[in-house]
Coordinates of C-alpha atoms and ligand atoms in Angstrom, one line a residue:
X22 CA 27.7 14.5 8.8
X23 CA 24.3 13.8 6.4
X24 CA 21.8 16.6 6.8
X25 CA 18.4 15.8 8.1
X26 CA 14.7 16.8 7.3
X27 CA 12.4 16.7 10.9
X28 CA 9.8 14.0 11.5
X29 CA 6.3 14.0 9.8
X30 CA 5.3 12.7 13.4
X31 CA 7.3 14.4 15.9
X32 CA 9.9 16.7 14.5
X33 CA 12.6 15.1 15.6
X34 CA 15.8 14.3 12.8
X35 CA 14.9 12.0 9.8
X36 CA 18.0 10.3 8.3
X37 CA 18.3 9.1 5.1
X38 CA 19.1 5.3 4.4
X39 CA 18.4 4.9 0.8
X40 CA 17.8 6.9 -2.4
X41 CA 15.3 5.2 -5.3
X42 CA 16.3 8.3 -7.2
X43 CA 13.9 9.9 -9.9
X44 CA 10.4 8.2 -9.6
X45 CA 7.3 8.8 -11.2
X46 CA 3.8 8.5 -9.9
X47 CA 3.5 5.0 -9.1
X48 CA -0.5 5.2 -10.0
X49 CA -0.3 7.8 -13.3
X50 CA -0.6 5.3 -16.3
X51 CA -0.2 7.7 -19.3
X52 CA -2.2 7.7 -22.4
X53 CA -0.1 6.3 -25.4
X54 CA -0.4 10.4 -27.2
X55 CA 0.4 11.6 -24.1
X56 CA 3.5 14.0 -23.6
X57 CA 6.4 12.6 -22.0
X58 CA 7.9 15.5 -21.2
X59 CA 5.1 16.9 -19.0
X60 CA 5.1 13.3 -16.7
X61 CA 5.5 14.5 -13.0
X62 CA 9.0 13.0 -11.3
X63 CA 10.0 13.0 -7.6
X64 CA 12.6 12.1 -5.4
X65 CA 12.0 9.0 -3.6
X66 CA 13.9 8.2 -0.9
X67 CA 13.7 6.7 3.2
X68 CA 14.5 7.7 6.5
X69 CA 14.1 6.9 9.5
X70 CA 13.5 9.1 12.8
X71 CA 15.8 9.0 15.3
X72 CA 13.3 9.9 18.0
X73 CA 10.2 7.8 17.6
X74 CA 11.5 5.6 15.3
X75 CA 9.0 5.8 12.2
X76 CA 10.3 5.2 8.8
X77 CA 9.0 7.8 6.2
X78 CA 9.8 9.4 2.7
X79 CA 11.8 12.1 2.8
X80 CA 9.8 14.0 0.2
X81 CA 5.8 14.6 -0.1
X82 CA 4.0 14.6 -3.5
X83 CA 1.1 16.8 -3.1
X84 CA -2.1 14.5 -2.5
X85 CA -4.6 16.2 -5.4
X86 CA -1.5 14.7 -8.0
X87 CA -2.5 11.0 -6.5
X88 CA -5.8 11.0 -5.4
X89 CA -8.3 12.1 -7.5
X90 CA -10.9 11.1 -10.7
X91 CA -8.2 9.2 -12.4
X92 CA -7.4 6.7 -9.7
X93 CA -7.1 4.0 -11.3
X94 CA -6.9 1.3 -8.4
X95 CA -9.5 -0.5 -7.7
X96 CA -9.7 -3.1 -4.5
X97 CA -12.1 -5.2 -5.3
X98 CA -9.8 -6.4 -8.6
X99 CA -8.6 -9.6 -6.1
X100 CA -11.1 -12.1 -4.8
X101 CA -8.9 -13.2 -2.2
X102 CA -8.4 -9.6 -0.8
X103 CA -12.5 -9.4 -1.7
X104 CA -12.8 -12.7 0.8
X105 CA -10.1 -10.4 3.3
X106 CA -12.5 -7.4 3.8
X107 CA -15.5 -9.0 3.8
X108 CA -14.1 -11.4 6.4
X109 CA -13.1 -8.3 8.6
X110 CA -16.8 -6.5 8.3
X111 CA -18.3 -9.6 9.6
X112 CA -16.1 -9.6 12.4
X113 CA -17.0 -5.7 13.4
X114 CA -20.3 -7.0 12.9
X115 CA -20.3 -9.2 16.5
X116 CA -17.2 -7.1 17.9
X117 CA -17.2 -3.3 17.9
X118 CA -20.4 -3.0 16.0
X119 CA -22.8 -5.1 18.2
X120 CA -24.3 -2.7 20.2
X121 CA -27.6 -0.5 19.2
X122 CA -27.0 1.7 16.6
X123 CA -23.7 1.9 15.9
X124 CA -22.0 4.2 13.2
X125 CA -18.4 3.2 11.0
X126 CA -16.1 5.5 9.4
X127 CA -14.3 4.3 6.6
X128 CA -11.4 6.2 5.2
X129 CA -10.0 5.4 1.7
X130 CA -13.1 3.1 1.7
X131 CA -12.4 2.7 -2.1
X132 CA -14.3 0.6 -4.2
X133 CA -16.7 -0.7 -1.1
X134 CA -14.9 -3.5 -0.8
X135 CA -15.3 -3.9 2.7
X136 CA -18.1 -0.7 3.2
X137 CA -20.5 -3.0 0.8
X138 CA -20.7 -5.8 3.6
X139 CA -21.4 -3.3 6.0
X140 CA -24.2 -1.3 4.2
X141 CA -25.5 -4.7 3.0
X142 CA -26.5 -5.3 6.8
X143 CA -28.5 -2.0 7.2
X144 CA -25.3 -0.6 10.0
X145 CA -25.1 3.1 9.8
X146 CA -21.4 4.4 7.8
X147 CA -20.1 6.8 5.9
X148 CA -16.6 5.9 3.6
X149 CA -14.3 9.1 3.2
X150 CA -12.7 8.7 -0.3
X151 CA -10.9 11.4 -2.6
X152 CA -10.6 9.7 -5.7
X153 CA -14.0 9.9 -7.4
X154 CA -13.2 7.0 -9.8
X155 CA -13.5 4.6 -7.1
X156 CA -15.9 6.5 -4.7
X157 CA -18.7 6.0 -7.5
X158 CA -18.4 2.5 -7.9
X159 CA -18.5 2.1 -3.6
X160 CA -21.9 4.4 -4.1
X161 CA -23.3 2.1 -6.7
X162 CA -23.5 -0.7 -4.6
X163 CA -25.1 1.0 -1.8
X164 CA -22.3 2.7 0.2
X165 CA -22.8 6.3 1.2
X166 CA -19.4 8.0 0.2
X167 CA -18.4 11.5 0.7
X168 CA -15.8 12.6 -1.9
X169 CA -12.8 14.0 0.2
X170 CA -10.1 14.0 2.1
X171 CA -10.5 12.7 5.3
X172 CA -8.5 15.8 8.0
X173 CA -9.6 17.4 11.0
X174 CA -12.2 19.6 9.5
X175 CA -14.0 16.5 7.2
X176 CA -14.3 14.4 11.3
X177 CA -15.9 17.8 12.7
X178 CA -18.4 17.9 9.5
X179 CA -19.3 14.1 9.7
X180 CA -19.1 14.2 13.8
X181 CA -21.7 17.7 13.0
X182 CA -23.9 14.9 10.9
X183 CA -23.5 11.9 12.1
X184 CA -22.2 11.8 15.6
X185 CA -19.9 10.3 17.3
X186 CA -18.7 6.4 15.7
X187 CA -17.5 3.3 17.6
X188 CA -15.3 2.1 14.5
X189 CA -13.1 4.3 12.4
X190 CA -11.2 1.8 9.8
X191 CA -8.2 2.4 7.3
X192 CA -6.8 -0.4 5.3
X193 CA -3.7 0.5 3.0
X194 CA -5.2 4.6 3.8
X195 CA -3.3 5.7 7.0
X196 CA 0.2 4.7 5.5
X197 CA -0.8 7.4 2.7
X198 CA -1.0 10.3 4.9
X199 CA 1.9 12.6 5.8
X200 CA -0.5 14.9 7.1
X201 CA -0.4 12.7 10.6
X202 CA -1.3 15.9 13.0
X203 CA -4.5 16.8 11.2
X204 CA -5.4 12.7 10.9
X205 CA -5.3 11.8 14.3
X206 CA -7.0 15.0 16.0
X207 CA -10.0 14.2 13.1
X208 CA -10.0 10.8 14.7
X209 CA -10.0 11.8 18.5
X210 CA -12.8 14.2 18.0
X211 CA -14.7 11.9 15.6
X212 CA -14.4 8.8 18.2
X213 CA -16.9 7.4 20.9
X214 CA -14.8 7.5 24.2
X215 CA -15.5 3.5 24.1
X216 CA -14.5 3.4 20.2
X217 CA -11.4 1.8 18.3
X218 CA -9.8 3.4 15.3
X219 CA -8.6 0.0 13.6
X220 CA -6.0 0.4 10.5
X221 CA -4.1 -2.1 8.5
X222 CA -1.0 -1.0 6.5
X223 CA 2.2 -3.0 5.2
X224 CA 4.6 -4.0 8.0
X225 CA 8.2 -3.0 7.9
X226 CA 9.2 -5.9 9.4
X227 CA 8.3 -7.6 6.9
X228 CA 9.3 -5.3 4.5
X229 CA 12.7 -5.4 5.8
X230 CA 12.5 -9.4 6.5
X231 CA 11.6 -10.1 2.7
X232 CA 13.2 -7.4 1.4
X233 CA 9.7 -6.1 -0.5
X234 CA 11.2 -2.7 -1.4
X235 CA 8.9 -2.1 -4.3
X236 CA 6.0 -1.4 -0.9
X237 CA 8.2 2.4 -1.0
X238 CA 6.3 4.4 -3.4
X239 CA 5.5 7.6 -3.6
X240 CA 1.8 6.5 -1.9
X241 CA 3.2 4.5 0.5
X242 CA 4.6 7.6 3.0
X243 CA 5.0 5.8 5.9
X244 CA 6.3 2.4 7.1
X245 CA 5.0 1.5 10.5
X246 CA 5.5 -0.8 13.4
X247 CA 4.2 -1.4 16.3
X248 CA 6.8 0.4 18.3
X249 CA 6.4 3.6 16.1
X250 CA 2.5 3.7 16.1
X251 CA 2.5 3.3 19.9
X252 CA 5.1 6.4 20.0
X253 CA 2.8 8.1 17.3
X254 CA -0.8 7.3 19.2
X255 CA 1.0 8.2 22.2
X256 CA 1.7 11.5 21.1
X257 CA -1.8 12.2 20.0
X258 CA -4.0 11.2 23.2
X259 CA -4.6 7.8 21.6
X260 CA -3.6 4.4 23.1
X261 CA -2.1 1.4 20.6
X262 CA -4.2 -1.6 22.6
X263 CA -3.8 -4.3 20.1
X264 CA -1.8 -5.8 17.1
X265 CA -2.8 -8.7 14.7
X266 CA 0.1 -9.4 11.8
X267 CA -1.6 -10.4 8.6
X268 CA -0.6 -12.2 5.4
X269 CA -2.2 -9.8 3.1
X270 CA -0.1 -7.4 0.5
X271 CA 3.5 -9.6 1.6
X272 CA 2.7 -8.7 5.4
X273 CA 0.5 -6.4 6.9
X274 CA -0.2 -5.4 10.7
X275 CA -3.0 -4.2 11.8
X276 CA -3.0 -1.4 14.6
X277 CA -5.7 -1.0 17.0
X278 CA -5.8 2.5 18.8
X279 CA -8.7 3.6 21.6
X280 CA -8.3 7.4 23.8
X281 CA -5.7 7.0 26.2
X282 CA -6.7 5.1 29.2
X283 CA -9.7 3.8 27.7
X284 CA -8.5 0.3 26.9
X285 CA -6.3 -2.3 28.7
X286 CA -3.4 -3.3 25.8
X287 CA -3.2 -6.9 24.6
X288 CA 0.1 -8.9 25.0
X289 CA 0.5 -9.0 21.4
X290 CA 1.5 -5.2 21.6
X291 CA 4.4 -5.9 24.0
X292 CA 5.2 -8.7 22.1
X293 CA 5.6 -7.3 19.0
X294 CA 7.3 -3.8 20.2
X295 CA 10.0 -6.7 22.3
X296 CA 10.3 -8.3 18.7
X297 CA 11.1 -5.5 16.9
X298 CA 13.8 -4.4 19.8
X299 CA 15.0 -7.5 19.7
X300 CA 15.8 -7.0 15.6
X301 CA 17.0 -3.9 16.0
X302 CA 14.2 -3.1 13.5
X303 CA 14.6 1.1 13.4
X304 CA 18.2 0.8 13.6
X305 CA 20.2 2.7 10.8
X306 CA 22.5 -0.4 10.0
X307 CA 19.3 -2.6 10.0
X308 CA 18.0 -0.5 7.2
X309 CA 21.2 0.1 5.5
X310 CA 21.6 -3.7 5.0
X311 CA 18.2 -3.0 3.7
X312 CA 19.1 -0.9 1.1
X313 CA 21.9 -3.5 0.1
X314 CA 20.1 -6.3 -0.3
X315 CA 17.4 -4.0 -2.5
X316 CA 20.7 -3.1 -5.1
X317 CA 21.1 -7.1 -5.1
X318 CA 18.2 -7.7 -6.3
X319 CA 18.1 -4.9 -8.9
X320 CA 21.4 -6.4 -10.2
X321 CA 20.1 -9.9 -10.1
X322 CA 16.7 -8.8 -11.6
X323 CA 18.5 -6.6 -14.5
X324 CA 21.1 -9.7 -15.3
X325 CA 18.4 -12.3 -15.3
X326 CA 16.1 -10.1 -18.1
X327 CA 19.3 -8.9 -19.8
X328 CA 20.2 -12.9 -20.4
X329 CA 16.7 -13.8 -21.2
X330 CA 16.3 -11.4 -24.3
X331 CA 19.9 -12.7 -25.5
X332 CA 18.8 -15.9 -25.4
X333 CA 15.5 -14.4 -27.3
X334 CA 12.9 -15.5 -24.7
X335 CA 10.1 -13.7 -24.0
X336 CA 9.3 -12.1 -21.1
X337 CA 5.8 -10.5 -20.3
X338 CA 4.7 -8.5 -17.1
X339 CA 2.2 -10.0 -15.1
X340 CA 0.1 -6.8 -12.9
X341 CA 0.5 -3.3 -13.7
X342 CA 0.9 -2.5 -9.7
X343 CA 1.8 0.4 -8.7
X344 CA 4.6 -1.3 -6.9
X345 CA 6.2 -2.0 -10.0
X346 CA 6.5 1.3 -10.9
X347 CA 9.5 1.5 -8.3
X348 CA 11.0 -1.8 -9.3
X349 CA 11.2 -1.0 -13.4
X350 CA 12.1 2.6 -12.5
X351 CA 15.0 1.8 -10.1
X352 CA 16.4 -1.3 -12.4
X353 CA 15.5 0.4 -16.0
X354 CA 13.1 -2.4 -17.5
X355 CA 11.5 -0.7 -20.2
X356 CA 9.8 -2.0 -23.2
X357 CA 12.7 -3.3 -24.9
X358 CA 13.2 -5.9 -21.7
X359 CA 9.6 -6.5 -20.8
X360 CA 7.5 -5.9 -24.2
X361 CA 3.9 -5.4 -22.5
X362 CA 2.0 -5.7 -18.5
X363 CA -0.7 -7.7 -18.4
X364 CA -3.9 -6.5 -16.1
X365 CA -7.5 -6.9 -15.2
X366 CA -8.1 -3.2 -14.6
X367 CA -9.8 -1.5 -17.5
X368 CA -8.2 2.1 -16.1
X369 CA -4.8 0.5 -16.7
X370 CA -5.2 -1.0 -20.3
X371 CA -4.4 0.6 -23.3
X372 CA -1.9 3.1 -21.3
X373 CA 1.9 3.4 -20.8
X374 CA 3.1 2.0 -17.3
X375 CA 4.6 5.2 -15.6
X376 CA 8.2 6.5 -16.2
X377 CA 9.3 3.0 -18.0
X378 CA 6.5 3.3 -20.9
X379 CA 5.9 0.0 -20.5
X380 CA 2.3 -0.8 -22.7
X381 CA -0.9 -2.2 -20.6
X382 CA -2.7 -5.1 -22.0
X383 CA -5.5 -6.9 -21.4
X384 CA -5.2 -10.8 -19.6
X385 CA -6.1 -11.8 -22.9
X386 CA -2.9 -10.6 -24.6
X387 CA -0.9 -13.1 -22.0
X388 CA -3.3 -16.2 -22.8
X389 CA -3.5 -15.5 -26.2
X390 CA -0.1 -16.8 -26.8
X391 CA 2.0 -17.3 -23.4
X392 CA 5.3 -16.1 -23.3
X393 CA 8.4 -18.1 -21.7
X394 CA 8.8 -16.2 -18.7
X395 CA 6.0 -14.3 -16.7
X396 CA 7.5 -11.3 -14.7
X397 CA 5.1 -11.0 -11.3
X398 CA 4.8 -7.8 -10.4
X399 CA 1.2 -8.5 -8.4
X400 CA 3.3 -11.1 -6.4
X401 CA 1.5 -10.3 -3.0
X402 CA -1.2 -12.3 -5.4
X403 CA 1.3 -14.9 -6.2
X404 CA -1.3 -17.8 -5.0
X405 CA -4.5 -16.6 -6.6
X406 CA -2.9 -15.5 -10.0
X407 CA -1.1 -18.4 -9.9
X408 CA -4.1 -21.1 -9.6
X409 CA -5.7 -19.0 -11.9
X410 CA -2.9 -19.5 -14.6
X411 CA -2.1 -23.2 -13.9
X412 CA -2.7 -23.6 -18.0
X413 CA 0.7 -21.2 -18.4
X414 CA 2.9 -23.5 -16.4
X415 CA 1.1 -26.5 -18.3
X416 CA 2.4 -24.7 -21.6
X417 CA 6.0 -24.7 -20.4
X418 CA 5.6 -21.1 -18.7
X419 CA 7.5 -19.8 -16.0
X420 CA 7.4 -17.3 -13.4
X421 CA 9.9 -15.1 -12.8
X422 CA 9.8 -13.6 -8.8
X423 CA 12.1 -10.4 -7.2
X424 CA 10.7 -10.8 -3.3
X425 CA 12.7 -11.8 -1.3
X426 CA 15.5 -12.8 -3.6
X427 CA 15.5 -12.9 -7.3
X428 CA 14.0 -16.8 -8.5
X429 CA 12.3 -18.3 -11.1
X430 CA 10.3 -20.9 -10.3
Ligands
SAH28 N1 -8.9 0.5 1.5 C1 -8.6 0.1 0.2 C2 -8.0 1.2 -0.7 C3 -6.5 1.4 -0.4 S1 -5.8 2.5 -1.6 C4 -7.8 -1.2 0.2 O1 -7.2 -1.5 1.3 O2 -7.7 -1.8 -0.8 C5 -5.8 4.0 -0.7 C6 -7.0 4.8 -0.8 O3 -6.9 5.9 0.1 C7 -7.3 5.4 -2.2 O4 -8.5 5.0 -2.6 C8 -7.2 7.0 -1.9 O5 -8.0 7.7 -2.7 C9 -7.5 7.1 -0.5 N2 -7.0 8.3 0.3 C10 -5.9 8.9 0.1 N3 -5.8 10.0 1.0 C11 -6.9 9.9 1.8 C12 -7.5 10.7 2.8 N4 -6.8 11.8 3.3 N5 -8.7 10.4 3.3 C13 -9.3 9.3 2.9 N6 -8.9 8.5 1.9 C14 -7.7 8.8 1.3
TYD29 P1 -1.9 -4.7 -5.9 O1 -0.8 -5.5 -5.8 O2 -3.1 -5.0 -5.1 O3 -1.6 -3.2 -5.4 P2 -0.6 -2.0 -5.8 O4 -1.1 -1.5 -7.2 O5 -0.9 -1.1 -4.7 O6 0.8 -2.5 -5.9 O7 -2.4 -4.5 -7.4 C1 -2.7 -5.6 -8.1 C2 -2.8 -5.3 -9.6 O8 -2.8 -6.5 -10.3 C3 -4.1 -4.6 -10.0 O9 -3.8 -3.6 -11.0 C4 -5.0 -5.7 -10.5 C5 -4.0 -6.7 -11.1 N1 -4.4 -8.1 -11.0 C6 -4.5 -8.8 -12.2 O10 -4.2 -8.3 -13.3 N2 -4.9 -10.1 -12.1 C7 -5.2 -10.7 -10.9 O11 -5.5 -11.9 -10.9 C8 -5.1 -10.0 -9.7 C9 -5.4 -10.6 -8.4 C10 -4.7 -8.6 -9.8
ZN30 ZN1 9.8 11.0 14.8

């Protein structure tokens, strides 16, 4: 019988359903002088819990390592996931934040990119954000960020401040956090009775459904659904009451929580927790199959770029995500397959793409002289990069895609 580590949620027995191996930090570009041999690897690998069901990694990499003045993602770098945020605030603005005077929490608030609608209108909010990189460009249009980690003792300091808020919002933030205990009580003591803490993360049903195994990353630490974040709010005085499945980032839900007994749930909750019964979504030899289909497509991926450059085609990188970190990693595309990565970030260019080396360009180093084949690694971004590079596919340019099966198109 396998071993098993307990649950970051309830301690019961985490088993193992598929090894990425070595991995680097899916975020830590590396300056081209840098020292190889000092680049920090982990072990990254899923499980799932046999008692509440929540998908997890089996090992933690210390958050400072991740989140801090280097960060170099930046949200705002999509206009269609710009158009997403802004498209939420305005919603809190008539919803949860109608009444007089309210107060929003923001944690990972980033760049501002949904914070800056929010401060733009004059509503009371504070964004909770360790990286400092990102943090200062939030505070420079108006946001009012605290540099830190948001835990139990940041809620009492802000609920010390501030009071008590009506919204607290994550997007692509709670997923991030092993520390789940510390989280969660922050939240209960930071939230108006009557309040909503409101979080989107990627969906593993979707994850499973399209097999988008490059979402598993070291900053991706947990993989929710609904039935495991109704186990999880459960567990911590809070009450799942809603659930609205997005398109965003390949497939996102997004969970709304109020105290326990506060809120009557929606029937999209029950829906979705039948669903995922129905699917057999947390079952081991649903998630094996997983893992299958993931070595089909690293095969398939590694064939297709292996017959390309024998053929002497060129193949360029299109977004240095951090998601690709896991697919070049796990399938070995280094320089010699894919040459350079082409992105819009200026923390990315000029570095090495972590663990495969892989150079960092500027967009202009793709249009400057297309190459045969793009390689999409931003493919959650498919349709806007896509419009935006129609004059690639009118030069004979094709894409290459991984999710959900290896196609180019
Ligand atoms: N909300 C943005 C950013 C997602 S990236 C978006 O959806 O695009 C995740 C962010 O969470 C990073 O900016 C990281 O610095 C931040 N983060 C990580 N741990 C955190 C914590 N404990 N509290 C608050 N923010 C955290
Ligand atoms: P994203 O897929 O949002 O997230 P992650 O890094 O968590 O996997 O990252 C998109 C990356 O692609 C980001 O580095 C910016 C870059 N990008 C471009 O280079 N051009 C574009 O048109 C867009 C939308 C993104
Ligand atoms: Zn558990």
């Amino acid at each position: 019988m396998s071993s098993t580590i307990p649950c970051r949620i309830c301690a019961g027995p985490v088993q193992e359903f598929f090894d990425f191996g070595r991995q680097p930090l899916s975020d830590a570009f590396l300056p081209v002088d840098a020292d190889f041999s000092q680049e920090f690897f982990f072990r990254l690998a899923v499980g799932v819990c046999g008692t509440c069901g929540m998908v997890q990694l089996t090992e933690e990499v210390p958050r400072d390592r991740m989140f801090h003045e280097d960060y170099p993602y930046f949200s705002s770098g999509s206009a269609y996931m710009r158009e997403h945020f802004e498209g939420l605030a305005k919603r809190l603005l008539t919803t949860e934040l109608s009444g007089g005077d309210p107060f929003v929490v923001e944690l990972g608030c980033n760049d501002g990119v949904m914070l800056g609608t929010l401060a733009d209108s004059g509503v009371r909010h504070l964004g909770v954000e360790p990286s400092a990189s990102v943090a200062a460009v939030a505070a420079g249009k108006g946001v009012r960020v605290r540099t830190s980690f948001f835990e139990e003792a940041t809620a009492r300091e802000i609920l010390a401040e501030d009071g008590q808020a009506d919204v607290i919002y994550a997007a692509n933030t709670l997923c991030h956090i092993p520390y789940m205990d510390s989280i969660l009580a922050g939240v209960r003591a930071l939230l108006k009775p009557t309040g909503v803490f409101v979080f989107e993360d990627p969906y593993l049903g979707d994850i499973v459904e399209r097999t988008s195994f490059d979402q598993i990353y070291d900053e991706h630490f947990f993989f929710f659904t609904a039935s495991s974040v109704r186990e999880m709010a459960a567990r911590n005085g809070l009450e799942l009451v809603d659930v609205e499945r997005l398109t965003v980032h390949g497939g996102e839900v997004r969970y709304t929580l109020a105290p326990a007994g506060q809120r009557q749930p929606s029937e999209a909750v029950a829906a979705l927790v039948a669903e995922e019964k129905e699917r057999k979504l947390s079952d081991l030899t649903t998630l094996r199959a997983f893992g299958e289909n993931v070595l089909k497509i690293r095969d398939d991926l590694t064939a297709l770029l292996t017959r390309l450059r024998a053929e002497g085609k060129s193949v360029v990188g299109y977004g240095a995500t951090a998601k690709s970190a896991t697919v070049t990693n796990l399938c070995g595309i280094g320089p010699e397959l894919v040459p350079f990565v082409c992105d819009t970030t200026p923390a990315k260019q000029g570095r090495l793409t972590p663990g495969t080396h892989i150079p960092v360009r500027t967009p202009d180093a793709f249009s400057g002289d297309y190459p045969d084949y793009a390689l999409l690694f931003a493919w959650n971004h498919a349709e806007e990069i896509m419009a935006n590079e129609q004059e690639f596919r009118a030069a004979g340019g094709k894409w290459i895609l991984y999710v959900p099966e290896v196609k180019v198109v």
